[in-house]
Short mmCIF file of C-alpha atoms in Angstrom, two decimals:
data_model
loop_
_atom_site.label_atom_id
_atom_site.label_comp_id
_atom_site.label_asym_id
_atom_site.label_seq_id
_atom_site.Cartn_x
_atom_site.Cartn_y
_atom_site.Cartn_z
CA UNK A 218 -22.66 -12.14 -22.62
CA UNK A 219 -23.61 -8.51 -21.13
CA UNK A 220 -23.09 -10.06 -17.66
CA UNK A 221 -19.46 -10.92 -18.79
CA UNK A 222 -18.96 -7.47 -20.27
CA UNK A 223 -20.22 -5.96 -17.50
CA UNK A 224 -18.30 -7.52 -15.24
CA UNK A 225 -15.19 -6.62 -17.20
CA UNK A 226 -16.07 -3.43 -17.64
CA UNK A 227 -16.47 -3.08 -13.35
CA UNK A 228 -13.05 -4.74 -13.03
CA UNK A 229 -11.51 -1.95 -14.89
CA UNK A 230 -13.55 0.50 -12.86
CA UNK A 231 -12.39 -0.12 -9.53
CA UNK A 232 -9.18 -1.30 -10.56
CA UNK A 233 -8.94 2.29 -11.88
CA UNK A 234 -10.42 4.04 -8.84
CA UNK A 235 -8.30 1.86 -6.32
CA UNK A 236 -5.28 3.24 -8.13
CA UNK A 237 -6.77 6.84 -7.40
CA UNK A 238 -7.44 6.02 -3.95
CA UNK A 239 -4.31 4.38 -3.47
CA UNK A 240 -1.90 7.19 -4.87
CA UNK A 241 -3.57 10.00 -3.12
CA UNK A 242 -5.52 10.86 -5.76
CA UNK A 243 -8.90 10.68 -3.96
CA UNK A 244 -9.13 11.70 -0.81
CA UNK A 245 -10.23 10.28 2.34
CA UNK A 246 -13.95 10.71 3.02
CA UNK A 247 -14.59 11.99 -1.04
CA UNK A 248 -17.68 11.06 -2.28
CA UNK A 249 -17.93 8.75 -5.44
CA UNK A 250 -20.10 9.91 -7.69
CA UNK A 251 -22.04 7.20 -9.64
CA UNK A 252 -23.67 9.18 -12.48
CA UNK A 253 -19.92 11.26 -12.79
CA UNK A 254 -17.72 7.69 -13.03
CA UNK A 255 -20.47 6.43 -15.28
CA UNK A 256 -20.21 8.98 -17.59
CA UNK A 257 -16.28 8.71 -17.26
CA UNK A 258 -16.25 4.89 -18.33
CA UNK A 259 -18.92 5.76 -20.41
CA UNK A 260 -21.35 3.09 -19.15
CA UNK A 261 -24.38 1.76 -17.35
CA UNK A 262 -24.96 2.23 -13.99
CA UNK A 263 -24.94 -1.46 -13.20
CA UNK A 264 -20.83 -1.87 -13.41
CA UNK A 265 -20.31 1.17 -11.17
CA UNK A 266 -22.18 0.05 -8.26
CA UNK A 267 -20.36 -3.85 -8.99
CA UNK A 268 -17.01 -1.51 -8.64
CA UNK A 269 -18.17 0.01 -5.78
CA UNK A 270 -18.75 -3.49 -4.01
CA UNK A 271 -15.45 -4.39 -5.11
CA UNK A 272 -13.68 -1.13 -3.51
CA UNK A 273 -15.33 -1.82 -0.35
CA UNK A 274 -14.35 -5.53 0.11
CA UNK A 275 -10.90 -4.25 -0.19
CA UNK A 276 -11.66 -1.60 2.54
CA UNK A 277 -10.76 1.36 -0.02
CA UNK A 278 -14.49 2.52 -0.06
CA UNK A 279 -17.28 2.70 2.81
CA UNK A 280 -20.99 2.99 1.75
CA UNK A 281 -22.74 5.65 4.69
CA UNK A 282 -26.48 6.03 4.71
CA UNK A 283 -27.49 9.21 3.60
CA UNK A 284 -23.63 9.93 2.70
CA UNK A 285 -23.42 8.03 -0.36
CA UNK A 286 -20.29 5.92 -1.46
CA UNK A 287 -17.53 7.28 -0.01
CA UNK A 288 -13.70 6.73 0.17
CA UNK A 289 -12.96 4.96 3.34
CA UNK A 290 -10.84 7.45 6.10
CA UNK A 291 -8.41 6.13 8.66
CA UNK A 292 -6.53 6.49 11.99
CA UNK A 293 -3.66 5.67 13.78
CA UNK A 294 -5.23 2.44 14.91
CA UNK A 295 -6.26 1.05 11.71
CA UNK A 296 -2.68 2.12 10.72
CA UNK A 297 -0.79 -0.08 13.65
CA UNK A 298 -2.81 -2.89 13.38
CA UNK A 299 -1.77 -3.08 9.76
CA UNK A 300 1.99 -2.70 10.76
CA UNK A 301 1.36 -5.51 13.17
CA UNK A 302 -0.04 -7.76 10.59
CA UNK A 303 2.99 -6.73 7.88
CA UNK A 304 5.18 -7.96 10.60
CA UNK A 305 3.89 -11.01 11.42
CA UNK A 306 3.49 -11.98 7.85
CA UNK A 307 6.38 -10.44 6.20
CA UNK A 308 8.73 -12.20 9.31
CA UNK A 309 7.41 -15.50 8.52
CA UNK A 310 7.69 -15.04 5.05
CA UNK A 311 11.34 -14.16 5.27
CA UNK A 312 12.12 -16.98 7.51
CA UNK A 313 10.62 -19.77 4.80
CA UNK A 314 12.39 -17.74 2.10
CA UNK A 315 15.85 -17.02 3.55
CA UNK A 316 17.27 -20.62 2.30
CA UNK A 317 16.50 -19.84 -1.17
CA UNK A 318 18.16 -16.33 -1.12
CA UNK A 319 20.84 -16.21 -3.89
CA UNK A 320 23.54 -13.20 -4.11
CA UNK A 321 21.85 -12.51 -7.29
CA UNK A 322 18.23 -11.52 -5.46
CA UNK A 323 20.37 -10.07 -2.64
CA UNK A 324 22.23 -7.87 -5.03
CA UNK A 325 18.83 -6.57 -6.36
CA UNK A 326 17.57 -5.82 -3.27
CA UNK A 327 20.80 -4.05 -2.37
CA UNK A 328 20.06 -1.81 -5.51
CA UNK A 329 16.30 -1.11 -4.56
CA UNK A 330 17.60 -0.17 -1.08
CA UNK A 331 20.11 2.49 -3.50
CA UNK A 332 16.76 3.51 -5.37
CA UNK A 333 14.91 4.26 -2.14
CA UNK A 334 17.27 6.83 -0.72
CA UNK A 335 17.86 8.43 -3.73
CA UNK A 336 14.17 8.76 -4.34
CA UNK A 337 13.01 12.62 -4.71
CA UNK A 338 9.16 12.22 -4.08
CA UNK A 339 7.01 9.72 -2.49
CA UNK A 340 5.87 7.64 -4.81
CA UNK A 341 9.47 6.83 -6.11
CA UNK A 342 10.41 6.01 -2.59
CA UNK A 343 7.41 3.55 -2.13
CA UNK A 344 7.79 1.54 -5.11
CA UNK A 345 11.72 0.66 -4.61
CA UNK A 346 10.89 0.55 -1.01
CA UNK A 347 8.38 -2.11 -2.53
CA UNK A 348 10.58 -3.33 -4.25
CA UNK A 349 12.89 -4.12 -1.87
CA UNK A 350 10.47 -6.13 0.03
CA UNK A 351 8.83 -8.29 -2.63
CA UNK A 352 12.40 -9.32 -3.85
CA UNK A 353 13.47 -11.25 -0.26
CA UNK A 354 10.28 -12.62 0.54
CA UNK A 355 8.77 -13.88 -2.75
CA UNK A 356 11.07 -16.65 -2.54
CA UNK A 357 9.30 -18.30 0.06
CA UNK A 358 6.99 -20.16 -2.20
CA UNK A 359 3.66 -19.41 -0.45
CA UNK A 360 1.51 -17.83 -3.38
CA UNK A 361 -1.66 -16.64 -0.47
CA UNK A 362 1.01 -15.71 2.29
CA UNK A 363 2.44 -12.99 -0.56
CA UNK A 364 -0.90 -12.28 -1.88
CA UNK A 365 -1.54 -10.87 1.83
CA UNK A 366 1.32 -8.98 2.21
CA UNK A 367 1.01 -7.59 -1.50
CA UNK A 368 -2.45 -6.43 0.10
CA UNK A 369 -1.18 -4.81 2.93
CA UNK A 370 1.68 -3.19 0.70
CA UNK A 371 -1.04 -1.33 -1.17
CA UNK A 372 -3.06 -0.33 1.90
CA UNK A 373 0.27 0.79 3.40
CA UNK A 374 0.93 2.84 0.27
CA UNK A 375 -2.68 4.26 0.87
CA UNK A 376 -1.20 5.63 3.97
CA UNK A 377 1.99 7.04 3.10
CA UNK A 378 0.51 8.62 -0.18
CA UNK A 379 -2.23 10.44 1.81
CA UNK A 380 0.08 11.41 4.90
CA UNK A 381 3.27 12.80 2.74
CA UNK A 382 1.27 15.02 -0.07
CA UNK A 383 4.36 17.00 -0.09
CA UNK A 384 7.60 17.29 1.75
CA UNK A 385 9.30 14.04 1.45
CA UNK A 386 12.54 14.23 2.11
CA UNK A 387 15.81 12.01 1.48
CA UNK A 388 16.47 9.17 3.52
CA UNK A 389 19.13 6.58 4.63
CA UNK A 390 17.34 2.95 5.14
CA UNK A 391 19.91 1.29 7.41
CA UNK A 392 17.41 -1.16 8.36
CA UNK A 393 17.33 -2.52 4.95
CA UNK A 394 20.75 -2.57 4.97
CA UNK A 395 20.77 -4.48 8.16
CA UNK A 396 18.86 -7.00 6.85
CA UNK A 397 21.06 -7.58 3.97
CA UNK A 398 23.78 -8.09 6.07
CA UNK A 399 22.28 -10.61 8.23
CA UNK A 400 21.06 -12.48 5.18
CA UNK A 401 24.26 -12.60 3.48
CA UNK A 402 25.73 -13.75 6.70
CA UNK A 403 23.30 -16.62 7.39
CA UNK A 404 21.29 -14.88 10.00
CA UNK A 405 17.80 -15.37 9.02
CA UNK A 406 16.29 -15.57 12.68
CA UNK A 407 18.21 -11.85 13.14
CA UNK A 408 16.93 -10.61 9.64
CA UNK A 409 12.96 -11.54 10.25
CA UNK A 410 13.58 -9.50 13.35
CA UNK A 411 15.27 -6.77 12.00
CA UNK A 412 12.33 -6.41 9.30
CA UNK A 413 9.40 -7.08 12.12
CA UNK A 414 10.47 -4.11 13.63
CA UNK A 415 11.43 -1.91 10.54
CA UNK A 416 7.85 -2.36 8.76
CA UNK A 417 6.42 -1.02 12.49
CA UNK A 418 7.82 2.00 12.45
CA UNK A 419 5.25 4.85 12.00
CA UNK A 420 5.90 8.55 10.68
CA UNK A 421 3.30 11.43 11.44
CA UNK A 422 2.76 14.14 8.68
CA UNK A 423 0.59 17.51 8.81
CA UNK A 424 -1.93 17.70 6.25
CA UNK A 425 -4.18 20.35 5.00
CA UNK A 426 -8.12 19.48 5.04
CA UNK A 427 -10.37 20.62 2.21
CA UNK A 428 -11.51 23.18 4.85
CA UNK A 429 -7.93 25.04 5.27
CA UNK A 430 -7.76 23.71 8.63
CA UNK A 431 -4.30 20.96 9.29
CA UNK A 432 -4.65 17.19 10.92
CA UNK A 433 -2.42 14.32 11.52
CA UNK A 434 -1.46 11.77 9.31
CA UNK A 435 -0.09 8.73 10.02
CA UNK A 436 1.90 6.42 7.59
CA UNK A 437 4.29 3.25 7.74
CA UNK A 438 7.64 4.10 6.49
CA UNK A 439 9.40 0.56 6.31
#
């Protein structure tokens, strides 16, 4: 019974932190303190270092020697080979889901694509851009094919949230509106290509390090 409440306990622990780590909230390379998250959750030790195994199989967290648990950095290679995959995936997805595209889930993705440009800040942006996505290829009908691309959604949110800390400003998709039109025209093979390309493109962002000093980062803005 303590094994089961434990294990609850470390679900809701690094479901909580990945949240963090997702939105920006934790920076790359910050440390996770065990005895600090412990005392948060107010628990044992034992669920915090199950949530730290858990954060690390989903590439949020690294464990260094010497370093502690820390949040997992990136670069702009870790950044296109996810683009790659959400293109390959997403594409395929589209493909198997473009015969069972109504006008109604067209229509709603036509209204996300509205949501996105009107967005004022990041995080609006990312979940109609989201949004948008999850509403043309979830009717595909292949439940681990969307569970991969929902993973790659949130590590592609990891990346945008960490690159655009401030500054985001308006924008016009036109490739989502390209899509639309080739969808509602019958032109799925045209669509999946539109979208391979659009989830590849990459934006580069200036941020400030704890240190004062400025870097690169690089995010997927499609």
């Amino acid at each position: 019974m303590a094994k089961e409440r434990d294990d609850t306990i470390a679900s809701r622990i690094s479901r909580v932190l990945a949240d963090r780590i997702i939105r920006g909230e934790i920076a790359p390379d910050a440390r996770l303190r065990q005895d600090h998250i412990a005392e948060e959750f107010g628990t044992s030790h034992v669920p915090v270092r199950e949530a730290f195994r858990r954060l690390e199989a989903q590439g949020l967290a690294i464990s260094l020697p010497r370093r502690g648990v820390r949040v997992a950095s990136f670069d702009l290679k870790e950044v296109r080979e996810v683009a790659e995959m959400r293109a390959a995936l997403e594409g395929l997805a589209l493909k198997h889901a473009a015969p069972h595209l109504t006008s109604a889930i067209l229509d709603e993705a036509e209204q996300a694509t509205r949501d996105g440009d009107a967005a004022g800040d990041v995080h609006a942006w990312e979940e109609a851009n989201r949004r948008f996505h999850r509403l043309i290829l979830a009717p595909c009908g292949m439940a681990r094919l969307l569970a991969a691309i929902d993973d790659l959604h949130a590590v592609s949110a990891r990346f945008l949230f960490s690159a655009w800390q401030s500054g985001w400003e308006k924008r016009t998709d036109h490739d989502h509106r390209a899509i639309l039109a080739a969808l509602r025209q019958g032109r799925a093979e045209e669509a999946a290509a539109i979208l391979q390309k659009h989830v590849q493109w990459i934006g580069r962002a200036p941020v400030r390090t704890p240190s004062g000093s400025t870097r690169d980062a690089f995010a997927i803005v499609g």
